[in-house]
Coordinates of C-alpha atoms and ligand atoms in Angstrom, one line a residue:
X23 CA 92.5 126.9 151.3
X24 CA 93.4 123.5 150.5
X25 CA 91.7 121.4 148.4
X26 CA 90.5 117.8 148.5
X27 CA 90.1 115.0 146.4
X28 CA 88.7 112.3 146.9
X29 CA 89.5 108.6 145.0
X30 CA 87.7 105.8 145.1
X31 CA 89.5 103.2 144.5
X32 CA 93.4 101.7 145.2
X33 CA 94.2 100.3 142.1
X34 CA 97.4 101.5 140.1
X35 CA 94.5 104.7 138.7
X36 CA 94.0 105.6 142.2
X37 CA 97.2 105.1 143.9
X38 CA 98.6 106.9 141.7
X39 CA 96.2 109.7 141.5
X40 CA 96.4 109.7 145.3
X41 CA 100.4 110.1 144.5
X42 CA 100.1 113.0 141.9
X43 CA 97.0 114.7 143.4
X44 CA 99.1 115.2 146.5
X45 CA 102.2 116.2 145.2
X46 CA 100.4 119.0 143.6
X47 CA 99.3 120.0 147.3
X48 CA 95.6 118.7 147.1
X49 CA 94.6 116.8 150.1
X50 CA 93.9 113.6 149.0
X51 CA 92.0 110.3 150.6
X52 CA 91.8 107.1 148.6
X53 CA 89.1 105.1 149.7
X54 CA 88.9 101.1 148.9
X55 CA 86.6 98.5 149.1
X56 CA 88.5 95.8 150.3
X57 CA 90.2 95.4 153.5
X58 CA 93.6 95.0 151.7
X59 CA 95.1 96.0 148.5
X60 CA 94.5 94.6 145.3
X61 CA 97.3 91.5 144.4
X62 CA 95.4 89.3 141.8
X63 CA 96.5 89.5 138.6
X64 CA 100.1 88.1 138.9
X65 CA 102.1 90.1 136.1
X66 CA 101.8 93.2 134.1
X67 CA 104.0 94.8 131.0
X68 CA 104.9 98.6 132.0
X69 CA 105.6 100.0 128.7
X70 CA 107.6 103.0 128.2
X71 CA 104.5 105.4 128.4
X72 CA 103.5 104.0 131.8
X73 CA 107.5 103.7 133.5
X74 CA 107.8 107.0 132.2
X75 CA 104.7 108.3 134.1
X76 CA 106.0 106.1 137.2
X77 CA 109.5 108.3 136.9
X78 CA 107.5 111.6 137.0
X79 CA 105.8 111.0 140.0
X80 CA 109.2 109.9 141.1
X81 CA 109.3 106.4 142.0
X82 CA 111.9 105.3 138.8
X83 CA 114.1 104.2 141.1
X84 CA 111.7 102.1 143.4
X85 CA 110.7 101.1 139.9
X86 CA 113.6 99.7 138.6
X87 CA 114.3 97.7 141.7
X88 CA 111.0 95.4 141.7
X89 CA 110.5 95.1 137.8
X90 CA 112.4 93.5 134.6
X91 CA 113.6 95.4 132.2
X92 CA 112.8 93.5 128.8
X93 CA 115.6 92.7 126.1
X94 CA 113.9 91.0 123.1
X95 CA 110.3 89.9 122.6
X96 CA 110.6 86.8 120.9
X97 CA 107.3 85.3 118.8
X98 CA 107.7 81.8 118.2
X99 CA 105.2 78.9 116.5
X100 CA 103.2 76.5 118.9
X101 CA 105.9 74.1 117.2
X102 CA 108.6 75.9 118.7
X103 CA 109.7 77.5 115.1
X104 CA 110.9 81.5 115.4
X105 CA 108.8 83.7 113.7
X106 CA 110.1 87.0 115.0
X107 CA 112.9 88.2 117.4
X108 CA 112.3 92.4 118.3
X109 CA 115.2 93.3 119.5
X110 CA 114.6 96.0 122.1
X111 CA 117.8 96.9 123.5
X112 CA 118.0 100.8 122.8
X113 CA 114.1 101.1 124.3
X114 CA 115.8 103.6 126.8
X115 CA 117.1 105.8 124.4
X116 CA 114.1 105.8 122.1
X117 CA 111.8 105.4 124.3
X118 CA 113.0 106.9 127.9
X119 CA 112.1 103.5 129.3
X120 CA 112.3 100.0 128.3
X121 CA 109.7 97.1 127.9
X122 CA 108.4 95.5 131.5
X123 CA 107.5 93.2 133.4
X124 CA 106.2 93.6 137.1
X125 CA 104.4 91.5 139.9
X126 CA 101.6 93.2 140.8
X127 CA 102.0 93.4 144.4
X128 CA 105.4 95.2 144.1
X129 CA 104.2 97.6 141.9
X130 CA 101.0 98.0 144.5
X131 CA 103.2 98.2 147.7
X132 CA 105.1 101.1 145.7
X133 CA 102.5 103.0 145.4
X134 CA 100.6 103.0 148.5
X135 CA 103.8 103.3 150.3
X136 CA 104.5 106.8 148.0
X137 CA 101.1 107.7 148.7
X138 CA 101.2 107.6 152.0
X139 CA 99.3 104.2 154.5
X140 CA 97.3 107.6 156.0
X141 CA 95.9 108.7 153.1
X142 CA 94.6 104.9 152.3
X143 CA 91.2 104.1 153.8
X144 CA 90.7 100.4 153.3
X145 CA 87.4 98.4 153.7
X146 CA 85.5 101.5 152.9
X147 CA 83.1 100.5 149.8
X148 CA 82.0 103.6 147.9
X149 CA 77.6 103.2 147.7
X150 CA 76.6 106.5 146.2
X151 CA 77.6 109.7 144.7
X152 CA 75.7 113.2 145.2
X153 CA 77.4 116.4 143.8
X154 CA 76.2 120.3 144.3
X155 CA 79.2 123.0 145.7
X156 CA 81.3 120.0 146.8
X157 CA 80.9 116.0 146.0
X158 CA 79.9 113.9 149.0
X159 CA 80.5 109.7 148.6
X160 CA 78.8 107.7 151.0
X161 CA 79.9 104.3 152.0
X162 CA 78.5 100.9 152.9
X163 CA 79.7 101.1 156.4
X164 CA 77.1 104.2 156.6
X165 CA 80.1 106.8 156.7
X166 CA 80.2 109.7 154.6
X167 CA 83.3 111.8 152.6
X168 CA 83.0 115.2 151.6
X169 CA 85.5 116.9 149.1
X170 CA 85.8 119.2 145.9
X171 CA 86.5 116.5 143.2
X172 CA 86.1 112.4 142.7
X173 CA 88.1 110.5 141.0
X174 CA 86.3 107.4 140.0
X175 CA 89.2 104.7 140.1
X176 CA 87.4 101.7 140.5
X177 CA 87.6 99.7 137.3
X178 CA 85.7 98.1 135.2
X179 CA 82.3 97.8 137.3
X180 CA 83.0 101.3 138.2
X181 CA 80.2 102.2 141.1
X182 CA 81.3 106.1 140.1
X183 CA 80.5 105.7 136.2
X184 CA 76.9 104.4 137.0
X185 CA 76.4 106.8 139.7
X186 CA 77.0 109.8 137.3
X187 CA 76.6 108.3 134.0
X188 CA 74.5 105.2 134.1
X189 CA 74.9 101.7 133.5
X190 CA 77.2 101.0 130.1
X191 CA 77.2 98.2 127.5
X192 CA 79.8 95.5 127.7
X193 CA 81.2 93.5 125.3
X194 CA 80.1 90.0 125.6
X195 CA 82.3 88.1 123.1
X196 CA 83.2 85.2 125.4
X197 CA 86.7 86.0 126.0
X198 CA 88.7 84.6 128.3
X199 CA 92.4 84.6 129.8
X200 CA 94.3 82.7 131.9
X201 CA 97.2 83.5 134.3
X202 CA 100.0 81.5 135.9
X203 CA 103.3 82.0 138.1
X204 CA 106.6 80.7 137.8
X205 CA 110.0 80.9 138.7
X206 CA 112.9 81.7 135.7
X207 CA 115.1 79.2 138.0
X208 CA 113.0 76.2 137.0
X209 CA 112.7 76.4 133.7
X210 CA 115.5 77.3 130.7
X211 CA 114.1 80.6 129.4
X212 CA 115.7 83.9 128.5
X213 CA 115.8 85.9 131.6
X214 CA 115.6 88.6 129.8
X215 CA 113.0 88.1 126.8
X216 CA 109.5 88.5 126.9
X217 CA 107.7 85.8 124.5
X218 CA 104.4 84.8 122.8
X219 CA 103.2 81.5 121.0
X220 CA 101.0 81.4 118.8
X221 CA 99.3 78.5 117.4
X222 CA 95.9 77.7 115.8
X223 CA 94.2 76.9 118.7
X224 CA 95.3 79.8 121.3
X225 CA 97.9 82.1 122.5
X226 CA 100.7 81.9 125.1
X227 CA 102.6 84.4 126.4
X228 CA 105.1 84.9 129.3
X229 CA 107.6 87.4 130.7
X230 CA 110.3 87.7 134.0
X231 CA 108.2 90.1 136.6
X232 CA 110.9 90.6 138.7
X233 CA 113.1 89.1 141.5
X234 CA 113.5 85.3 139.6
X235 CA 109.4 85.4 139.2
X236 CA 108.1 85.1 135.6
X237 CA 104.2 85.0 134.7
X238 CA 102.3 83.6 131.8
X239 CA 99.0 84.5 129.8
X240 CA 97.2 82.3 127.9
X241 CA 94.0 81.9 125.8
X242 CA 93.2 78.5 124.6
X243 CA 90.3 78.2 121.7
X244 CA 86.8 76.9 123.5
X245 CA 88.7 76.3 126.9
X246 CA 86.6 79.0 129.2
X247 CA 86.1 77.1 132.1
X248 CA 88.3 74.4 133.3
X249 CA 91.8 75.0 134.4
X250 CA 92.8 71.3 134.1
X251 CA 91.7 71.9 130.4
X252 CA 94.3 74.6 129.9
X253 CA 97.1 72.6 131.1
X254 CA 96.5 69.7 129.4
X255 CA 96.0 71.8 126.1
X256 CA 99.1 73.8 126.5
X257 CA 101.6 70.7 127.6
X258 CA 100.9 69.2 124.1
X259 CA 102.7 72.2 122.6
X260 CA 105.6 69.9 122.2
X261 CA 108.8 71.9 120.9
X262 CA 108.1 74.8 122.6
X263 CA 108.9 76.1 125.9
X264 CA 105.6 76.2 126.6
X265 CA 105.0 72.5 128.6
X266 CA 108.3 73.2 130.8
X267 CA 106.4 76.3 131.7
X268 CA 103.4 75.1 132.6
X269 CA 104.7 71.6 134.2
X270 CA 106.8 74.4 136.8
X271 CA 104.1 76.2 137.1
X272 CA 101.8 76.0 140.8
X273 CA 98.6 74.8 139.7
X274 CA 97.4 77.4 142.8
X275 CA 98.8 80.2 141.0
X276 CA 96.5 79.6 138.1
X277 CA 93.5 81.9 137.6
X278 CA 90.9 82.9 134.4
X279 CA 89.8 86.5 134.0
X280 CA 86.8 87.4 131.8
X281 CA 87.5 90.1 129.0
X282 CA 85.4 93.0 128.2
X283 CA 85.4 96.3 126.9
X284 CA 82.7 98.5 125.7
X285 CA 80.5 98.3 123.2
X286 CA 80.4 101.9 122.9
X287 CA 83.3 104.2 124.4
X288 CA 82.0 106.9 126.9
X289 CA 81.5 109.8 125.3
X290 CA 82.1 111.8 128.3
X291 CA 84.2 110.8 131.3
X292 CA 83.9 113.9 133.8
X293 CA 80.3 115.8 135.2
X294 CA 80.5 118.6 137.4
X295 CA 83.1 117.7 140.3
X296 CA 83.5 114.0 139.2
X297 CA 85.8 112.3 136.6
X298 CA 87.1 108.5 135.9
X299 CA 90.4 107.3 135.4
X300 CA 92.1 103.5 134.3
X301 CA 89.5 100.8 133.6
X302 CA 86.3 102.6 135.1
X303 CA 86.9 105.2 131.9
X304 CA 88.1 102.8 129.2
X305 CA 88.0 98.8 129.9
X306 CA 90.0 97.7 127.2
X307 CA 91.1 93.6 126.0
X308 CA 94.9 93.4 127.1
X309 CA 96.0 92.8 123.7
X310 CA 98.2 95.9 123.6
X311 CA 98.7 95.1 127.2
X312 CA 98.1 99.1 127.7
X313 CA 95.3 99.2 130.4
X314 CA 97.9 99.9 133.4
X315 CA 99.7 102.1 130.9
X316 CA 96.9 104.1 130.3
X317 CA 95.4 104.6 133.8
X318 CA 99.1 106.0 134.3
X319 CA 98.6 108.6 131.5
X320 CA 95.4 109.5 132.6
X321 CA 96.5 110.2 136.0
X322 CA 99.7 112.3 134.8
X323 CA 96.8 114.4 132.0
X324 CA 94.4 114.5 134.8
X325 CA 97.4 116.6 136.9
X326 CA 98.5 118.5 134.3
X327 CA 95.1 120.2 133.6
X328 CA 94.5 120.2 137.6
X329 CA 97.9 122.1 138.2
X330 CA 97.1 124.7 135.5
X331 CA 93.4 125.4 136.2
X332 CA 91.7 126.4 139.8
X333 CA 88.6 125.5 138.3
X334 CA 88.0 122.2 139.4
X335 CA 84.3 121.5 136.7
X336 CA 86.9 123.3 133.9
X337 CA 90.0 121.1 134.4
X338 CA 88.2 118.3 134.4
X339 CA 86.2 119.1 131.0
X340 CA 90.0 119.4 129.6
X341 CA 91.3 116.2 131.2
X342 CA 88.4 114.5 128.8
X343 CA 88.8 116.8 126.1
X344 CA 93.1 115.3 126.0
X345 CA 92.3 111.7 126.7
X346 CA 89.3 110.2 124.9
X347 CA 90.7 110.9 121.5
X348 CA 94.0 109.1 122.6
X349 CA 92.6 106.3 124.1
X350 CA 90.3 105.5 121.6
X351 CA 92.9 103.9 119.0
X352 CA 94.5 101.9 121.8
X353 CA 90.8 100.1 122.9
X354 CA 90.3 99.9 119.1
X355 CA 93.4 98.1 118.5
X356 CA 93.8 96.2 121.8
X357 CA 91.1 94.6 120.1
X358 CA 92.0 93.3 116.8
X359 CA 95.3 92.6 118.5
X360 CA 93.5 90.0 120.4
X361 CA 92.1 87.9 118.1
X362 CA 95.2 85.2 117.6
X363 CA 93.6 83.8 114.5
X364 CA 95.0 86.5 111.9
X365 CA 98.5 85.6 112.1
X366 CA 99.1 87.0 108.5
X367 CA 100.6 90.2 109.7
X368 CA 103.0 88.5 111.9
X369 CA 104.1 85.8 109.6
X370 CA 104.5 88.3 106.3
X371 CA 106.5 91.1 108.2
X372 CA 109.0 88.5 111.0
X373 CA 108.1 90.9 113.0
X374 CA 105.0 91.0 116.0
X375 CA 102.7 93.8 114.9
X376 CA 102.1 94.6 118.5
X377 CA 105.6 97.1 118.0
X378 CA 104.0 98.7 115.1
X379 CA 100.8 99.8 117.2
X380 CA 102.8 100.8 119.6
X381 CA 105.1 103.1 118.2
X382 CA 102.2 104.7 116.3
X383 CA 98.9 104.5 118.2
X384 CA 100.9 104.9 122.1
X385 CA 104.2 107.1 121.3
X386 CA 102.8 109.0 118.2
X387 CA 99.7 109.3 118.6
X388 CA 98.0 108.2 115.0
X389 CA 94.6 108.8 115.4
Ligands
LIG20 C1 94.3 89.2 131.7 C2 94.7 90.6 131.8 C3 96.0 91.0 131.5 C4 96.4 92.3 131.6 N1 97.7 92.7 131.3 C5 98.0 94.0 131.3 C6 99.3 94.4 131.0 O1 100.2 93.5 130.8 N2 99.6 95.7 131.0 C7 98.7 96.6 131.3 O2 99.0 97.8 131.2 N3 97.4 96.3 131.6 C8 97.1 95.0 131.6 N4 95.8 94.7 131.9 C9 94.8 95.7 132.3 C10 95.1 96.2 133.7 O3 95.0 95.1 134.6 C11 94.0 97.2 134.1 O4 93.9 98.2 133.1 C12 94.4 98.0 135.4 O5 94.6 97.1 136.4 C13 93.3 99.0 135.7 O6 93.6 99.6 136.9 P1 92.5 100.4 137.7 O7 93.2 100.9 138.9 O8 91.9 101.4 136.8 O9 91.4 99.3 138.1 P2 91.5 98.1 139.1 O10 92.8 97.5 139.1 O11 90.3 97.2 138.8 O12 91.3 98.8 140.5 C14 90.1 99.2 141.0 C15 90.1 99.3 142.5 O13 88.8 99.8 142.9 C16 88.3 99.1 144.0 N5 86.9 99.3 144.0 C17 85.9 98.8 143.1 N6 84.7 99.3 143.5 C18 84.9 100.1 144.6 C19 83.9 100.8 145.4 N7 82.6 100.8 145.1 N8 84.4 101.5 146.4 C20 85.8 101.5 146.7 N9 86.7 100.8 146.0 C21 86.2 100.1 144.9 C22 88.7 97.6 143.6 O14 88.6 96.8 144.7 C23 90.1 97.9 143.1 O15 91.1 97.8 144.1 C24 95.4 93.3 131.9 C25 94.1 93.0 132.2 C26 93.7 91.6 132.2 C27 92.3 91.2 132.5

């Protein structure tokens, strides 16, 4: 008999879950809370872990079409001096993919329409979680789901994760970042370059997304509230790019997002019939800029162990047993990777440490 899965949540975790879970023949309904999908966020950087994910479930071609593919990630001073040029050309043939850079719509509209608009319940706002023989959701709109495994894909304040495991400890250090949008044919940037500025008093990055759209991220030393702030504090980076960007930048476009992670990693991330995936199962600060990235890989374990084991509660104890140890490293050092102040490694090596961390913690799996 068929199986079926439920997801709550349409985020890249649960899209794409929804994608793999019914490629492997599972009958799959992703339920979200909002009445349409997810586009805050502007950008994101798909690094070759997550494109290569993307490519399994076979959307590298829809992939290719709404995305940038990234050249060099250049790291220059707040002053506008070079401190490091990564040249990542032959990404694809290291790699299998190369560097990023995606508006977040596109890559949401990609997935829903490989999932499938049927299998997409929108406005339906997971309340509570009961599990026995099967696992039964129940909604705010007073209907009920029934199926034989969740997966908890709604992020950070996951409704799923306190249901099953309780209520878990943020991080409360204050952070803050800030996102804009603009377009590559206002300003006189390298198309095809992804860049960071670092200064002493905060952090600017930006990349193309896609389609002549480019996005920035920013975090600006004791600015947390007001956006007026932030421009004002990053047009005075005189000899940079950074003013052009944000004078072309629409002021509507701009928005701050709070930072967390947890104090404490879950120790466990599945119980009985239910498992998380993406941000509900490891928030992490987007200093490797691996959150997206690692949903993906979750979703791609989380089908391995599904396609290779009948036993739903069994699978699922794998799927944790493969990704908590691998995830760990990359919330660790998305982490220190944040903090902008500790510019030693950069300025030592010409070269941005976030390649190193990369190549070790994501594609070789250092512990
Ligand atoms: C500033 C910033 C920059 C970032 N940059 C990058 C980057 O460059 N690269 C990268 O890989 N990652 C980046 N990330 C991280 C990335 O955004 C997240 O890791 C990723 O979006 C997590 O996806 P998700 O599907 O797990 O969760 P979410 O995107 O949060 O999706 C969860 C979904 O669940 C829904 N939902 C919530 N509660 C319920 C409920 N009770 N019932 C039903 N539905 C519900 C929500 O509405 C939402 O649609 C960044 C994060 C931040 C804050």
């Amino acid at each position: 008999m068929t199986k079926r899965a439920l997801v709550c949540g349409a985020g890249i975790s649960g899209l794409s879950a929804g994608i793999c879970l019914s490629q492997l023949g599972w009958d799959v309904t992703v339920f979200e809370r909002d009445s349409e999908l997810r586009t805050a966020g502007a950008g994101l950087n798909l690094w070759p872990n997550g494109v290569r994910v993307l490519k399994t479930l076979g959307l590298g071609t829809q992939y290719a079409e709404i995305s940038s593919s990234l050249n060099y990630y250049r790291t220059f001073s707040s002053s506008g001096e070079v401190i490091a040029v990564d040249d990542l050309r032959n990404w694809e043939d290291r790699y299998g993919a190369s560097l990023s850079g995606v508006f977040r719509r596109d890559l949401s509209r990609i997935l829903a329409d490989a999932l499938g608009r049927d299998r997409l319940r929108l406005g339906r706002q997971v309340v509570s979680v009961e599990q026995g023989d099967s696992v039964v959701c129940r909604f705010a709109n007073g209907e009920v789901a029934e199926g034989d495994l969740l997966v908890g894909a709604d992020g950070i304040n996951s409704i799923v994760r306190d249901c099953v495991f309780g209520y878990h400890t943020f991080s409360s250090d204050g952070l803050v970042r800030w996102r804009g949008l603009f377009d590559l044919a206002d300003v006189d940037v390298d198309p095809l370059s992804e860049a960071e500025v670092w200064g002493q008093d905060g952090h600017f990055g930006y990349l193309p997304i896609g389609h002549g759209r480019a996005y920035w991220f920013a975090a600006a030393d004791g600015i947390t509230q007001d956006t007026n702030a932030v421009v004002a504090h990053f047009s005075d980076w005189k000899g940079s790019p950074v003013p052009d960007l944000i004078a072309a930048t629409d002021p509507a476009s701009i928005i701050r997002s709070d930072l967390h992670d947890f104090v404490r990693p879950l120790p466990h991330w599945s119980k009985g019939r239910v498992t998380l995936a993406g941000d509900a199962a490891h928030p992490m600060l987007p200093g490797m800029a691996q959150g997206a990235n690692q949903a993906l890989e979750d979703i791609q374990a989380l089908g391995t162990v599904l396609d290779s084991c009948s036993d739903v509660e069994a699978a699922l104890q794998v799927y944790e047993q493969v990704r908590i140890p691998l995830v760990a490293p990359i919330v660790q050092y998305s982490r220190s990777l944040f903090d902008f102040e500790d510019q030693s490694e950069l300025t030592s090596g010409h070269r941005n440490p976030l390649f190193d961390r990369y190549d070790r913690f994501v594609e070789r799996r250092e512990p």
